[in-house]
Amino acid sequence: MLVVVAVLAVTARIHPSRTNAAEAPISLRYSELLSAMAAHEVDSIEMKPGEALRGWLAKPNAAGVREIRVEYASGAGTALVAAATAADVGVAFAATPPDRAQLVTLLVTLLMAAGVGFVLYAQFVRSSSGTGGDFEVGSGQTPGHRTTFADVAGNAAALADLREVVDFLRDSKRFVGMGATVPKGILLEGPPGTGKTLMARALAGEAGTNFFAMSGPDFSGMFVGVGTMRVKALFRKARKAGGGVIFIDEIDSLGGRRGRTNGHPEDDRTLNQFLVELDGFSGSAGIVVVAATNRASDLDPALLRKGRFDRSVTVALPSVGERTEILALHASKRRMPLAADVEMGRMARLMPGASGADLEGLLNEAALLAVKTGASSVAWSHMEEARDRVLLGRAREGFVVSRVEQRLVALHEAGHALAGLVFCPTDPLHKVTIQPRGAAMGVAFFQPDAELHLHARHYLEGQVRKALGGRAAEELVYGSAAVTSGASSDLQQATRIAKQMVYKLGMGRTTGLMTFDPDSGPVSGAMHANMDADVGAILASGYDDVLQCFREHRTALDALADALLEQETLAGDEALRVLRAAGMTLMPRDARPAA
Ligand code: ADP
Ligand code: ZN
Ligand code: MG
């Protein structure tokens, strides 16, 4: 892929002057100011219209600085005044505008803001205390449709774990009466968009019980006491309703390790309250708490203790088969009219690494495109265009590329295509294009044949060569002085693969089986240097191979670049035809049939 990067912008960076560095005010974020005020650490603040807020801490910090400076959005001033005037905070505030005329208007504004702000603050506190409907409650289902496990495709292992919980939620008293220990907390761990929220909701729907949802950030970074209040209110609500599923999204933002340096002290109190609530309800309450996180390892170990979130369910990105199921499920749920040429299995293979949410987005984009083009059904061409949009961004109409640059992009992409075909024979070429899209000026897409779980060394070496193909083509044709910035992301990718080979996979030429892993302790400086040298060697020898290959097949390389210049986009089999017509016979594997 050839990507536009702002290399030259770096040189324009101005070096800040270092005078008075010692007395520079402490720069706080708006939220930090609020919590500092709540913690009675702020003596006074001063606001001028259109300027950063100045303030003074009650006590100087370690460096002896009392003055603070806070950037805030103009709309946030109201809440700030409200917070400053709140009875239990007591921060003196003043307004010192540049001239007197403005002073009058500002004071009026501030007075009005103080009134409005106080009302807002009072409402905020009231709604947080549990009488207001601050979080999502009730059946938690969209009207007219009850979310059940039938709405979840793939995720078989996670669903199996959740199924066990359904019976318990339906009839918790029977389980408890039988002397069974019932689950309280289930932790869903997995990347964003893999259906964690969906499954929690489906669990409630399946059991015919209530669904209460809140997200970690709703609790964290709050005024003193608000986080704990919200936690209490959430559990109280669930108990009152006779049980249900309590879903806490992004629990890591609430339940990170207590006492961590960058954590908010109030969050520790909120987390403690959460643990109290979690321990406080009995198994017969019919409550199950489901929490979601991207990284369970960041969580406070206290959360994972027995009787709390002691069940952990991993939700992985979908495999190719699961991607097919998700696409099919959503297409049928949306009652999408599909043209005969749409193959979900093929699209699933073209979307390695996509989450369920990505796939849903892809279908939506395809439907929008079908409407826009006035088609009567969603065709493969819409799916294909939608995929490019999702992966790279919209086609950049009106983005002017000179003929000279276009030639270079065509050559660069032809280089990737050719290197990929030669060195990665198991990955068929899907298409190659020089249509500018998003940040990319062109791209060669391959279609990994099967989901590989283990990667052989030659496969990894092939991937490095494929990634270096763009730069190698530029250098061979234009010379080393003329290579461009377009290969930056290619080089990043090649370096990352080579580093993994050496540092993680024991494939370094001289360092061999020794790997580097911070958890297993450091390696010597000499070892580090050798590892870096091995990484460099993988890249250098890969690059030599690619150059050698291109010298041999120069005619074919040029022919492919010319065809791209002429047609902008070539499907994989069209590209192969061009290469063959230019006399290339060395083609380890042919284009495979689509299915
Ligand atoms: P997460 O909570 O893991 O970030 P979500 O549950 O919010 O993911 O997923 C967003 C949307 O993506 C869901 O509402 C659903 O439409 C779709 N989705 C994700 N995973 C699946 C799946 N396994 N089956 C069906 N739809 C899915
Ligand atoms: Zn490239
Ligand atoms: Mg979610």
Coordinates of C-alpha atoms and ligand atoms in Angstrom, one line a residue:
M1 CA 0.0 0.0 0.0
L2 CA 1.2 3.5 -0.7
V3 CA 0.3 6.0 2.0
V4 CA 0.6 9.7 2.1
V5 CA 2.6 10.8 5.1
A6 CA 3.5 14.3 6.4
V7 CA 7.2 13.8 6.7
L8 CA 8.2 17.4 6.1
A9 CA 5.8 18.8 8.6
V10 CA 8.1 17.6 11.4
T11 CA 10.8 20.1 10.5
A12 CA 8.4 23.0 11.0
R13 CA 8.0 22.2 14.7
I14 CA 9.0 25.2 16.8
H15 CA 11.1 24.7 19.8
P16 CA 9.4 26.2 22.8
S17 CA 11.3 28.8 24.7
R18 CA 12.5 27.5 28.0
T19 CA 12.4 30.8 30.0
N20 CA 10.5 30.7 33.3
A21 CA 10.1 27.0 33.0
A22 CA 10.3 26.7 36.8
E23 CA 7.4 29.0 37.4
A24 CA 5.2 27.7 34.7
P25 CA 1.7 27.1 36.0
I26 CA 0.5 23.5 36.4
S27 CA -1.6 22.6 33.5
L28 CA -4.8 20.7 34.5
R29 CA -7.5 19.1 32.5
Y30 CA -11.0 20.3 33.1
S31 CA -12.0 17.0 34.7
E32 CA -8.9 17.2 36.9
L33 CA -9.9 20.7 38.0
L34 CA -13.3 19.5 39.0
S35 CA -12.0 16.7 41.1
A36 CA -9.3 19.0 42.6
M37 CA -12.1 21.4 43.6
A38 CA -14.2 18.6 45.0
A39 CA -11.2 17.5 47.1
H40 CA -10.8 21.0 48.5
E41 CA -7.4 21.4 46.8
V42 CA -8.3 24.6 45.0
D43 CA -8.2 28.0 46.7
S44 CA -9.6 30.2 44.0
I45 CA -10.1 30.5 40.2
E46 CA -10.2 33.3 37.8
M47 CA -12.0 33.3 34.5
K48 CA -11.6 35.6 31.5
P49 CA -13.7 35.2 28.4
G50 CA -11.9 33.4 25.7
E51 CA -8.9 32.6 27.8
A52 CA -7.6 29.6 29.7
L53 CA -8.8 29.6 33.3
R54 CA -6.2 30.6 36.0
G55 CA -6.4 29.3 39.5
W56 CA -4.5 28.8 42.7
L57 CA -4.1 25.7 44.7
A58 CA -4.6 25.7 48.4
K59 CA -1.1 24.3 48.8
P60 CA 1.8 24.5 46.4
N61 CA 2.8 21.3 44.7
A62 CA 6.1 19.5 45.1
A63 CA 7.8 22.0 42.8
G64 CA 6.5 24.9 44.8
V65 CA 4.0 26.0 42.2
R66 CA 0.5 27.1 43.2
E67 CA -0.8 28.5 40.0
I68 CA -2.9 26.3 37.7
R69 CA -4.1 26.7 34.2
V70 CA -7.1 24.9 32.6
E71 CA -8.3 24.9 29.1
Y72 CA -12.0 24.5 28.9
A73 CA -14.8 24.6 26.3
S74 CA -16.8 27.8 26.6
G75 CA -19.9 25.7 27.3
A76 CA -18.3 24.1 30.4
G77 CA -18.0 27.4 32.2
T78 CA -21.6 27.1 33.6
A79 CA -20.8 23.8 35.3
L80 CA -17.6 25.2 36.6
V81 CA -19.3 28.1 38.3
A82 CA -21.9 25.7 39.7
A83 CA -19.2 23.5 41.0
A84 CA -17.2 26.4 42.5
T85 CA -20.3 27.7 44.3
A86 CA -21.5 24.3 45.6
A87 CA -21.7 24.6 49.3
D88 CA -19.3 21.8 50.2
V89 CA -16.6 22.9 47.8
G90 CA -16.2 26.5 48.5
V91 CA -13.8 27.9 45.9
A92 CA -13.5 31.6 45.6
F93 CA -14.0 32.7 42.0
A94 CA -13.5 36.0 40.3
A95 CA -13.8 37.3 36.8
T96 CA -11.2 39.7 35.5
P97 CA -11.9 40.5 32.0
P98 CA -9.6 42.7 29.9
D99 CA -11.8 45.9 30.2
R100 CA -14.6 47.2 32.2
A101 CA -17.3 47.1 29.6
Q102 CA -16.8 43.4 29.3
L103 CA -16.6 43.0 33.0
V104 CA -20.2 44.0 33.4
T105 CA -21.5 41.6 30.8
L106 CA -19.3 38.9 32.1
L107 CA -20.6 39.4 35.7
V108 CA -24.2 39.2 34.4
T109 CA -23.4 36.1 32.5
L110 CA -21.7 34.6 35.5
L111 CA -24.6 35.4 37.8
M112 CA -27.0 33.8 35.4
A113 CA -24.7 30.9 34.9
A114 CA -24.5 30.4 38.6
G115 CA -28.3 30.2 38.8
V116 CA -28.7 27.8 35.9
G117 CA -25.6 25.9 36.9
F118 CA -26.8 25.3 40.4
V119 CA -30.1 23.9 39.2
L120 CA -28.1 21.7 36.8
Y121 CA -25.8 20.5 39.6
A122 CA -28.7 19.8 41.9
Q123 CA -30.4 17.7 39.2
F124 CA -27.2 15.9 38.5
V125 CA -26.8 14.9 42.1
R126 CA -30.4 14.0 42.4
S127 CA -30.4 11.8 39.3
S128 CA -27.3 10.2 40.5
S129 CA -28.8 9.3 43.9
G130 CA -31.0 6.8 42.2
T131 CA -34.4 8.4 42.0
G132 CA -33.9 9.5 38.5
G133 CA -33.6 7.1 35.5
D134 CA -29.9 7.7 34.9
F135 CA -29.0 4.4 33.4
E136 CA -30.6 2.0 31.0
V137 CA -33.2 0.0 32.8
G138 CA -36.2 -2.2 32.3
S139 CA -36.3 -5.1 29.9
G140 CA -33.4 -3.5 28.1
Q141 CA -34.9 -4.7 24.8
T142 CA -35.7 -2.6 21.9
P143 CA -39.4 -2.3 21.6
G144 CA -41.0 -5.1 19.5
H145 CA -37.9 -7.3 19.6
R146 CA -36.5 -9.3 22.4
T147 CA -32.8 -9.9 22.0
T148 CA -32.0 -13.6 22.5
F149 CA -29.1 -15.9 21.7
A150 CA -30.6 -16.3 18.2
D151 CA -29.3 -12.8 17.6
V152 CA -25.7 -13.9 18.2
A153 CA -23.8 -15.7 15.5
G154 CA -20.6 -17.6 16.2
N155 CA -19.2 -17.1 19.7
A156 CA -20.2 -20.7 20.5
A157 CA -18.0 -21.1 23.6
A158 CA -19.1 -17.9 25.2
L159 CA -22.8 -18.7 24.5
A160 CA -22.4 -22.2 26.0
D161 CA -21.2 -20.6 29.3
L162 CA -24.0 -18.1 29.2
R163 CA -26.6 -20.8 28.6
E164 CA -25.8 -22.3 31.9
V165 CA -26.6 -19.1 33.6
V166 CA -30.0 -18.8 31.9
D167 CA -31.6 -21.6 33.9
F168 CA -30.3 -20.1 37.1
L169 CA -31.7 -16.7 36.3
R170 CA -35.0 -18.2 35.6
D171 CA -35.3 -20.0 38.8
S172 CA -32.5 -19.0 41.2
K173 CA -34.5 -20.0 44.3
R174 CA -34.6 -23.7 43.2
F175 CA -30.8 -23.7 42.7
V176 CA -30.2 -22.2 46.1
G177 CA -32.7 -24.5 47.7
M178 CA -30.8 -27.4 46.3
G179 CA -27.6 -26.1 47.9
A180 CA -26.0 -25.1 44.7
T181 CA -23.6 -22.2 44.5
V182 CA -24.8 -19.9 41.9
P183 CA -22.7 -17.6 39.7
K184 CA -22.7 -13.9 40.5
G185 CA -20.3 -12.4 38.2
I186 CA -19.3 -13.2 34.6
L187 CA -16.4 -11.4 32.9
L188 CA -16.5 -11.1 29.1
E189 CA -13.1 -10.4 27.8
G190 CA -12.5 -9.6 24.1
P191 CA -11.8 -6.9 21.5
P192 CA -14.4 -4.2 20.8
G193 CA -17.3 -5.1 18.5
T194 CA -17.2 -8.8 19.2
G195 CA -20.7 -8.9 20.7
K196 CA -20.1 -8.6 24.4
T197 CA -22.9 -6.1 25.0
L198 CA -25.1 -8.0 22.6
M199 CA -24.6 -11.3 24.5
A200 CA -25.3 -9.7 27.9
R201 CA -28.5 -8.3 26.6
A202 CA -29.4 -11.6 25.0
L203 CA -28.7 -13.3 28.4
A204 CA -31.4 -11.2 30.0
G205 CA -33.7 -11.6 27.0
E206 CA -33.3 -15.4 27.0
A207 CA -34.0 -15.6 30.7
G208 CA -36.9 -13.2 30.4
T209 CA -35.5 -11.0 33.1
N210 CA -34.5 -7.3 33.4
F211 CA -31.4 -5.7 31.9
F212 CA -29.6 -2.9 33.6
A213 CA -26.6 -1.4 31.8
M214 CA -24.0 1.0 32.8
S215 CA -20.5 1.8 31.6
G216 CA -17.4 2.1 33.7
P217 CA -16.8 5.7 32.7
D218 CA -20.2 6.6 34.1
F219 CA -18.8 5.9 37.5
S220 CA -15.3 7.1 37.2
G221 CA -13.7 10.6 37.5
M222 CA -16.8 11.8 39.4
F223 CA -17.4 14.4 42.1
V224 CA -16.8 13.0 45.5
G225 CA -19.4 10.5 46.3
V226 CA -21.2 10.4 43.0
G227 CA -19.5 7.2 41.8
T228 CA -20.4 5.3 44.9
M229 CA -23.9 6.7 44.8
R230 CA -24.4 5.5 41.3
V231 CA -23.1 2.0 42.2
K232 CA -25.5 1.8 45.1
A233 CA -28.4 3.0 43.0
L234 CA -27.7 0.5 40.3
F235 CA -27.8 -2.5 42.6
R236 CA -30.8 -1.1 44.5
K237 CA -32.7 -0.8 41.3
A238 CA -31.9 -4.4 40.4
R239 CA -33.0 -5.7 43.8
K240 CA -36.2 -3.7 43.7
A241 CA -37.1 -5.1 40.2
G242 CA -36.7 -8.6 41.6
G243 CA -33.4 -9.4 39.9
G244 CA -32.0 -9.3 36.4
V245 CA -28.7 -8.9 34.5
I246 CA -26.5 -6.0 35.5
F247 CA -24.2 -5.2 32.7
I248 CA -21.1 -3.1 33.3
D249 CA -19.3 -2.2 30.1
E250 CA -15.7 -1.1 30.1
I251 CA -15.2 -2.3 33.7
D252 CA -11.5 -1.6 33.4
S253 CA -12.1 2.1 33.7
L254 CA -13.7 1.5 37.1
G255 CA -12.0 -1.6 38.2
G256 CA -8.4 -1.0 37.3
R257 CA -5.8 -1.8 40.0
R258 CA -6.5 0.2 43.1
G259 CA -3.9 2.7 44.1
R260 CA -2.4 2.9 40.6
T261 CA -0.5 6.1 40.1
N262 CA -2.5 7.6 37.4
G263 CA -5.8 6.5 38.9
H264 CA -8.4 8.8 40.3
P265 CA -8.6 8.4 44.1
E266 CA -12.4 8.6 44.0
D267 CA -12.4 5.6 41.6
D268 CA -10.9 3.4 44.3
R269 CA -13.8 4.3 46.6
T270 CA -16.2 3.6 43.8
L271 CA -14.6 0.2 43.2
N272 CA -14.7 -0.6 46.9
Q273 CA -18.4 0.2 46.9
F274 CA -18.9 -2.0 43.9
L275 CA -17.2 -4.9 45.7
V276 CA -19.4 -4.3 48.7
E277 CA -22.5 -4.5 46.5
L278 CA -21.2 -7.6 44.7
D279 CA -20.6 -9.4 48.0
G280 CA -23.8 -8.1 49.5
F281 CA -26.5 -9.8 47.5
S282 CA -27.3 -13.4 48.1
G283 CA -27.5 -16.0 45.3
S284 CA -31.3 -16.1 45.6
A285 CA -31.6 -12.5 44.6
G286 CA -31.7 -13.5 40.9
I287 CA -29.0 -11.0 40.0
V288 CA -26.1 -11.8 37.7
V289 CA -23.5 -9.2 37.0
V290 CA -21.9 -9.3 33.6
A291 CA -18.9 -7.1 33.0
A292 CA -17.0 -6.5 29.7
T293 CA -13.4 -5.5 29.2
N294 CA -10.8 -5.6 26.5
R295 CA -8.0 -6.6 28.9
A296 CA -8.7 -8.6 32.0
S297 CA -5.1 -8.4 33.0
D298 CA -5.6 -4.7 33.8
L299 CA -8.3 -5.4 36.4
D300 CA -7.8 -5.3 40.1
P301 CA -7.3 -8.8 41.3
A302 CA -9.9 -8.3 44.0
L303 CA -12.6 -8.3 41.3
L304 CA -11.6 -11.7 40.1
R305 CA -11.7 -13.4 43.5
K306 CA -14.0 -16.3 44.1
G307 CA -17.6 -15.3 44.5
R308 CA -17.1 -12.2 42.4
F309 CA -16.1 -12.3 38.7
D310 CA -14.9 -15.9 39.0
R311 CA -16.2 -16.9 35.6
S312 CA -14.3 -15.4 32.8
V313 CA -15.4 -15.9 29.2
T314 CA -13.1 -15.1 26.3
V315 CA -14.8 -13.6 23.3
A316 CA -12.5 -13.8 20.3
L317 CA -12.6 -12.1 16.9
P318 CA -14.7 -14.3 14.6
S319 CA -13.1 -17.0 12.5
V320 CA -13.9 -17.1 8.7
G321 CA -16.8 -19.5 9.3
E322 CA -18.2 -17.2 12.1
R323 CA -17.8 -14.2 9.9
T324 CA -19.9 -15.9 7.3
E325 CA -22.6 -16.7 9.9
I326 CA -22.6 -13.1 11.2
L327 CA -23.0 -11.7 7.7
A328 CA -25.8 -14.1 6.8
L329 CA -27.6 -13.5 10.1
H330 CA -27.5 -9.7 9.7
A331 CA -28.5 -9.8 6.1
S332 CA -31.5 -11.9 7.0
K333 CA -32.4 -9.9 10.0
R334 CA -32.4 -6.8 7.9
R335 CA -34.3 -8.6 5.2
M336 CA -31.7 -7.4 2.7
P337 CA -32.6 -8.3 -0.9
L338 CA -29.4 -9.9 -2.2
A339 CA -28.4 -10.3 -5.8
A340 CA -27.5 -13.8 -6.9
D341 CA -23.8 -12.9 -7.1
V342 CA -23.4 -12.2 -3.4
E343 CA -21.4 -14.8 -1.6
M344 CA -21.1 -14.2 2.1
G345 CA -18.3 -16.9 2.4
R346 CA -16.2 -15.0 -0.1
M347 CA -16.7 -11.7 1.7
A348 CA -15.9 -13.3 5.0
R349 CA -12.5 -14.4 3.6
L350 CA -11.9 -10.9 2.4
M351 CA -12.4 -9.5 5.9
P352 CA -9.7 -11.1 8.0
G353 CA -9.6 -9.6 11.5
A354 CA -13.0 -8.0 11.2
S355 CA -15.3 -8.0 14.3
G356 CA -19.1 -8.6 14.2
A357 CA -19.6 -4.8 14.5
D358 CA -17.3 -4.3 11.5
L359 CA -19.3 -6.8 9.4
E360 CA -22.6 -5.2 10.4
G361 CA -21.2 -1.9 9.3
L362 CA -20.1 -3.4 6.0
L363 CA -23.6 -4.7 5.3
N364 CA -25.1 -1.3 6.1
E365 CA -22.6 0.5 3.9
A366 CA -23.5 -2.0 1.0
A367 CA -27.2 -1.3 1.5
L368 CA -26.7 2.4 1.4
L369 CA -24.7 2.1 -1.8
A370 CA -27.4 -0.1 -3.4
V371 CA -29.9 2.6 -2.6
K372 CA -27.7 5.3 -3.9
T373 CA -27.1 3.6 -7.2
G374 CA -30.8 2.9 -7.6
A375 CA -30.4 -0.9 -7.6
S376 CA -33.2 -3.2 -6.7
S377 CA -31.0 -5.5 -4.6
V378 CA -27.6 -5.5 -3.0
A379 CA -25.1 -6.9 -5.4
W380 CA -21.5 -8.1 -5.1
S381 CA -20.2 -4.9 -6.5
H382 CA -21.9 -3.0 -3.6
M383 CA -20.3 -5.3 -1.1
E384 CA -16.9 -4.9 -2.7
E385 CA -17.2 -1.1 -2.7
A386 CA -18.5 -1.1 0.8
R387 CA -15.5 -3.2 1.9
D388 CA -13.0 -0.8 0.4
R389 CA -14.8 2.0 2.1
V390 CA -14.8 0.3 5.5
L391 CA -11.1 -0.7 5.2
L392 CA -9.6 2.4 3.5
G393 CA -12.1 5.1 3.5
R394 CA -14.1 6.7 0.7
A395 CA -12.7 7.1 -2.8
R396 CA -11.2 10.5 -3.0
E397 CA -12.9 12.2 -5.8
G398 CA -11.2 15.5 -6.8
F399 CA -8.0 14.4 -5.2
V400 CA -5.5 15.4 -7.9
V401 CA -2.6 13.1 -8.6
S402 CA -0.2 14.1 -11.2
R403 CA 0.6 11.7 -14.0
V404 CA 4.1 11.4 -12.6
E405 CA 2.9 10.3 -9.2
Q406 CA 0.3 8.1 -10.7
R407 CA 3.0 6.2 -12.6
L408 CA 4.9 5.8 -9.4
V409 CA 1.9 4.5 -7.5
A410 CA 1.1 2.1 -10.3
L411 CA 4.6 0.8 -10.2
H412 CA 4.7 0.5 -6.4
E413 CA 1.4 -1.4 -6.3
A414 CA 2.5 -3.6 -9.2
G415 CA 5.6 -4.4 -7.1
H416 CA 3.5 -5.5 -4.1
A417 CA 1.2 -7.6 -6.4
L418 CA 4.1 -9.3 -8.1
A419 CA 6.2 -9.9 -4.9
G420 CA 3.0 -11.3 -3.2
L421 CA 2.3 -13.7 -6.1
V422 CA 5.8 -15.0 -6.2
F423 CA 6.7 -15.1 -2.5
C424 CA 3.3 -15.8 -0.9
P425 CA 2.0 -18.4 -3.2
T426 CA -0.8 -19.5 -0.8
D427 CA -2.4 -16.1 -0.7
P428 CA -4.3 -15.4 -4.0
L429 CA -4.3 -11.8 -5.2
H430 CA -7.8 -10.3 -4.8
K431 CA -7.2 -7.1 -6.6
V432 CA -4.8 -4.3 -7.1
T433 CA -5.8 -0.6 -7.6
I434 CA -4.4 2.9 -7.8
Q435 CA -7.7 4.5 -6.9
P436 CA -6.9 7.0 -4.1
R437 CA -9.0 6.2 -1.1
G438 CA -8.7 7.5 2.5
A439 CA -5.0 8.0 3.1
A440 CA -4.0 5.3 0.6
M441 CA -3.0 6.2 -3.0
G442 CA -3.3 2.6 -4.0
V443 CA -3.3 -0.9 -2.6
A444 CA -2.8 -4.5 -3.5
F445 CA -5.3 -6.8 -1.7
F446 CA -4.6 -10.4 -1.1
Q447 CA -7.0 -13.0 0.1
P448 CA -5.5 -15.3 2.7
D449 CA -6.7 -18.7 1.6
A450 CA -7.5 -20.4 4.9
E451 CA -7.3 -19.2 8.4
L452 CA -3.8 -20.1 9.3
H453 CA -3.2 -20.6 13.0
L454 CA 0.5 -21.3 12.7
H455 CA 2.8 -19.4 10.4
A456 CA 5.8 -21.1 8.9
R457 CA 9.0 -19.2 8.6
H458 CA 8.8 -19.2 4.8
Y459 CA 5.3 -17.7 5.1
L460 CA 6.5 -14.9 7.3
E461 CA 9.5 -14.3 5.1
G462 CA 7.1 -14.1 2.2
Q463 CA 5.0 -11.5 4.0
V464 CA 8.1 -9.4 4.5
R465 CA 8.9 -9.6 0.8
K466 CA 5.4 -8.8 -0.2
A467 CA 5.5 -5.7 2.0
L468 CA 8.9 -4.6 0.6
G469 CA 7.7 -5.1 -3.0
G470 CA 6.5 -1.5 -3.4
R471 CA 9.8 0.2 -2.4
A472 CA 11.8 -2.4 -4.4
A473 CA 9.9 -1.6 -7.6
E474 CA 10.4 2.1 -7.0
E475 CA 14.1 1.6 -6.5
L476 CA 14.6 -0.7 -9.4
V477 CA 12.9 1.6 -11.9
Y478 CA 13.7 5.1 -10.6
G479 CA 17.0 4.5 -8.7
S480 CA 17.7 4.7 -5.0
A481 CA 17.8 8.5 -4.9
A482 CA 14.2 8.7 -6.2
V483 CA 12.5 6.3 -3.8
T484 CA 9.5 8.0 -2.0
S485 CA 7.8 8.3 1.4
G486 CA 5.0 6.2 0.1
A487 CA 6.5 3.0 1.6
S488 CA 6.4 4.1 5.2
S489 CA 3.6 1.9 6.4
D490 CA 5.0 -1.0 4.3
L491 CA 8.3 -0.7 6.1
Q492 CA 6.6 -0.5 9.4
Q493 CA 4.8 -3.7 8.7
A494 CA 7.9 -5.5 7.4
T495 CA 9.9 -4.4 10.4
R496 CA 7.1 -5.6 12.8
I497 CA 7.0 -9.0 11.2
A498 CA 10.8 -9.3 11.2
K499 CA 11.0 -8.2 14.8
Q500 CA 8.5 -10.8 15.8
M501 CA 10.4 -13.5 14.0
V502 CA 13.6 -12.6 15.9
Y503 CA 12.3 -11.4 19.3
K504 CA 9.4 -13.7 19.8
L505 CA 9.6 -16.7 17.5
G506 CA 13.3 -17.7 17.8
M507 CA 13.9 -17.3 14.1
G508 CA 16.9 -15.0 14.2
R509 CA 19.9 -16.0 12.2
T510 CA 22.5 -15.6 15.0
T511 CA 20.4 -15.3 18.1
G512 CA 18.3 -18.4 17.3
L513 CA 16.0 -19.8 19.9
M514 CA 16.6 -17.1 22.5
T515 CA 13.6 -14.8 22.6
F516 CA 13.1 -11.5 24.3
D517 CA 10.1 -11.1 26.6
P518 CA 10.1 -8.5 29.4
D519 CA 8.3 -11.0 31.6
S520 CA 11.0 -13.5 31.5
G521 CA 13.7 -11.0 32.3
P522 CA 16.1 -8.8 30.4
V523 CA 18.7 -9.9 27.8
S524 CA 22.2 -8.5 27.7
G525 CA 22.9 -5.4 25.7
A526 CA 25.0 -7.5 23.3
M527 CA 22.1 -9.8 22.8
H528 CA 19.9 -6.9 22.0
A529 CA 22.3 -5.6 19.4
N530 CA 22.5 -9.0 17.8
M531 CA 18.8 -9.3 17.7
D532 CA 18.5 -6.0 16.0
A533 CA 21.1 -7.0 13.6
D534 CA 19.2 -10.2 12.8
V535 CA 16.0 -8.1 12.2
G536 CA 18.0 -6.0 9.8
A537 CA 19.3 -9.1 8.1
I538 CA 15.8 -10.5 7.5
L539 CA 14.8 -7.2 5.9
A540 CA 17.9 -6.8 3.8
S541 CA 18.0 -10.3 2.4
G542 CA 14.2 -10.1 1.7
Y543 CA 14.7 -6.9 -0.1
D544 CA 17.6 -8.4 -2.2
D545 CA 15.4 -11.3 -3.2
V546 CA 12.6 -9.0 -4.3
L547 CA 15.0 -6.8 -6.4
Q548 CA 16.5 -9.9 -8.0
C549 CA 13.0 -11.2 -8.8
F550 CA 12.0 -7.9 -10.3
R551 CA 15.1 -7.8 -12.5
E552 CA 14.2 -11.2 -13.8
H553 CA 10.6 -10.2 -14.5
R554 CA 11.0 -6.5 -15.4
T555 CA 8.8 -6.8 -18.5
A556 CA 6.0 -8.3 -16.5
L557 CA 6.4 -5.7 -13.7
D558 CA 6.2 -2.8 -16.3
A559 CA 3.2 -4.4 -18.0
L560 CA 1.3 -4.7 -14.8
A561 CA 2.0 -1.0 -13.9
D562 CA 0.9 0.1 -17.4
A563 CA -2.3 -1.9 -17.1
L564 CA -3.0 -0.2 -13.8
L565 CA -2.4 3.2 -15.2
E566 CA -4.8 2.4 -17.9
Q567 CA -7.5 0.7 -15.9
E568 CA -7.0 1.9 -12.4
T569 CA -8.2 -1.3 -10.8
L570 CA -7.4 -4.9 -11.8
A571 CA -9.0 -8.0 -10.3
G572 CA -6.6 -10.7 -9.3
D573 CA -7.2 -12.9 -12.3
E574 CA -6.9 -9.9 -14.7
A575 CA -3.6 -9.1 -13.1
L576 CA -2.4 -12.6 -13.7
R577 CA -3.5 -12.5 -17.3
V578 CA -1.4 -9.3 -17.8
L579 CA 1.7 -10.9 -16.2
R580 CA 1.3 -14.1 -18.3
A581 CA 0.9 -12.1 -21.5
A582 CA 4.2 -10.4 -20.6
G583 CA 5.8 -13.8 -20.7
M584 CA 5.8 -14.7 -17.0
T585 CA 5.5 -18.4 -16.5
L586 CA 6.7 -18.7 -13.0
M587 CA 3.3 -18.7 -11.4
P588 CA 3.3 -21.1 -8.5
R589 CA -0.4 -21.1 -8.0
D590 CA -3.2 -20.0 -10.3
A591 CA -6.1 -17.8 -9.4
R592 CA -8.5 -20.0 -7.5
P593 CA -12.2 -20.1 -8.2
A594 CA -14.0 -17.7 -6.0
A595 CA -15.7 -20.2 -3.7
Ligands
ADP1 P1 -18.8 -5.2 22.2 O1 -19.8 -5.0 23.3 O2 -18.1 -6.5 22.3 O3 -18.0 -4.1 21.8 P2 -21.3 -5.2 20.7 O4 -22.1 -6.2 21.4 O5 -21.5 -3.7 21.1 O6 -19.7 -5.5 20.9 O7 -21.4 -5.4 19.2 C1 -21.9 -4.3 18.3 C2 -22.8 -4.9 17.2 O8 -22.1 -5.8 16.4 C3 -23.9 -5.8 17.8 O9 -25.0 -5.0 18.2 C4 -24.2 -6.7 16.7 O10 -25.1 -6.1 15.8 C5 -22.9 -6.8 16.0 N1 -22.3 -8.1 16.4 C6 -21.1 -8.2 17.0 N2 -20.8 -9.5 17.3 C7 -21.8 -10.2 16.8 C8 -22.1 -11.6 16.7 N3 -21.3 -12.5 17.2 N4 -23.3 -12.0 16.1 C9 -24.1 -11.1 15.6 N5 -23.9 -9.8 15.7 C10 -22.8 -9.3 16.2
ZN2 ZN 3.1 0.0 -0.4
MG3 MG -20.0 -3.0 23.9

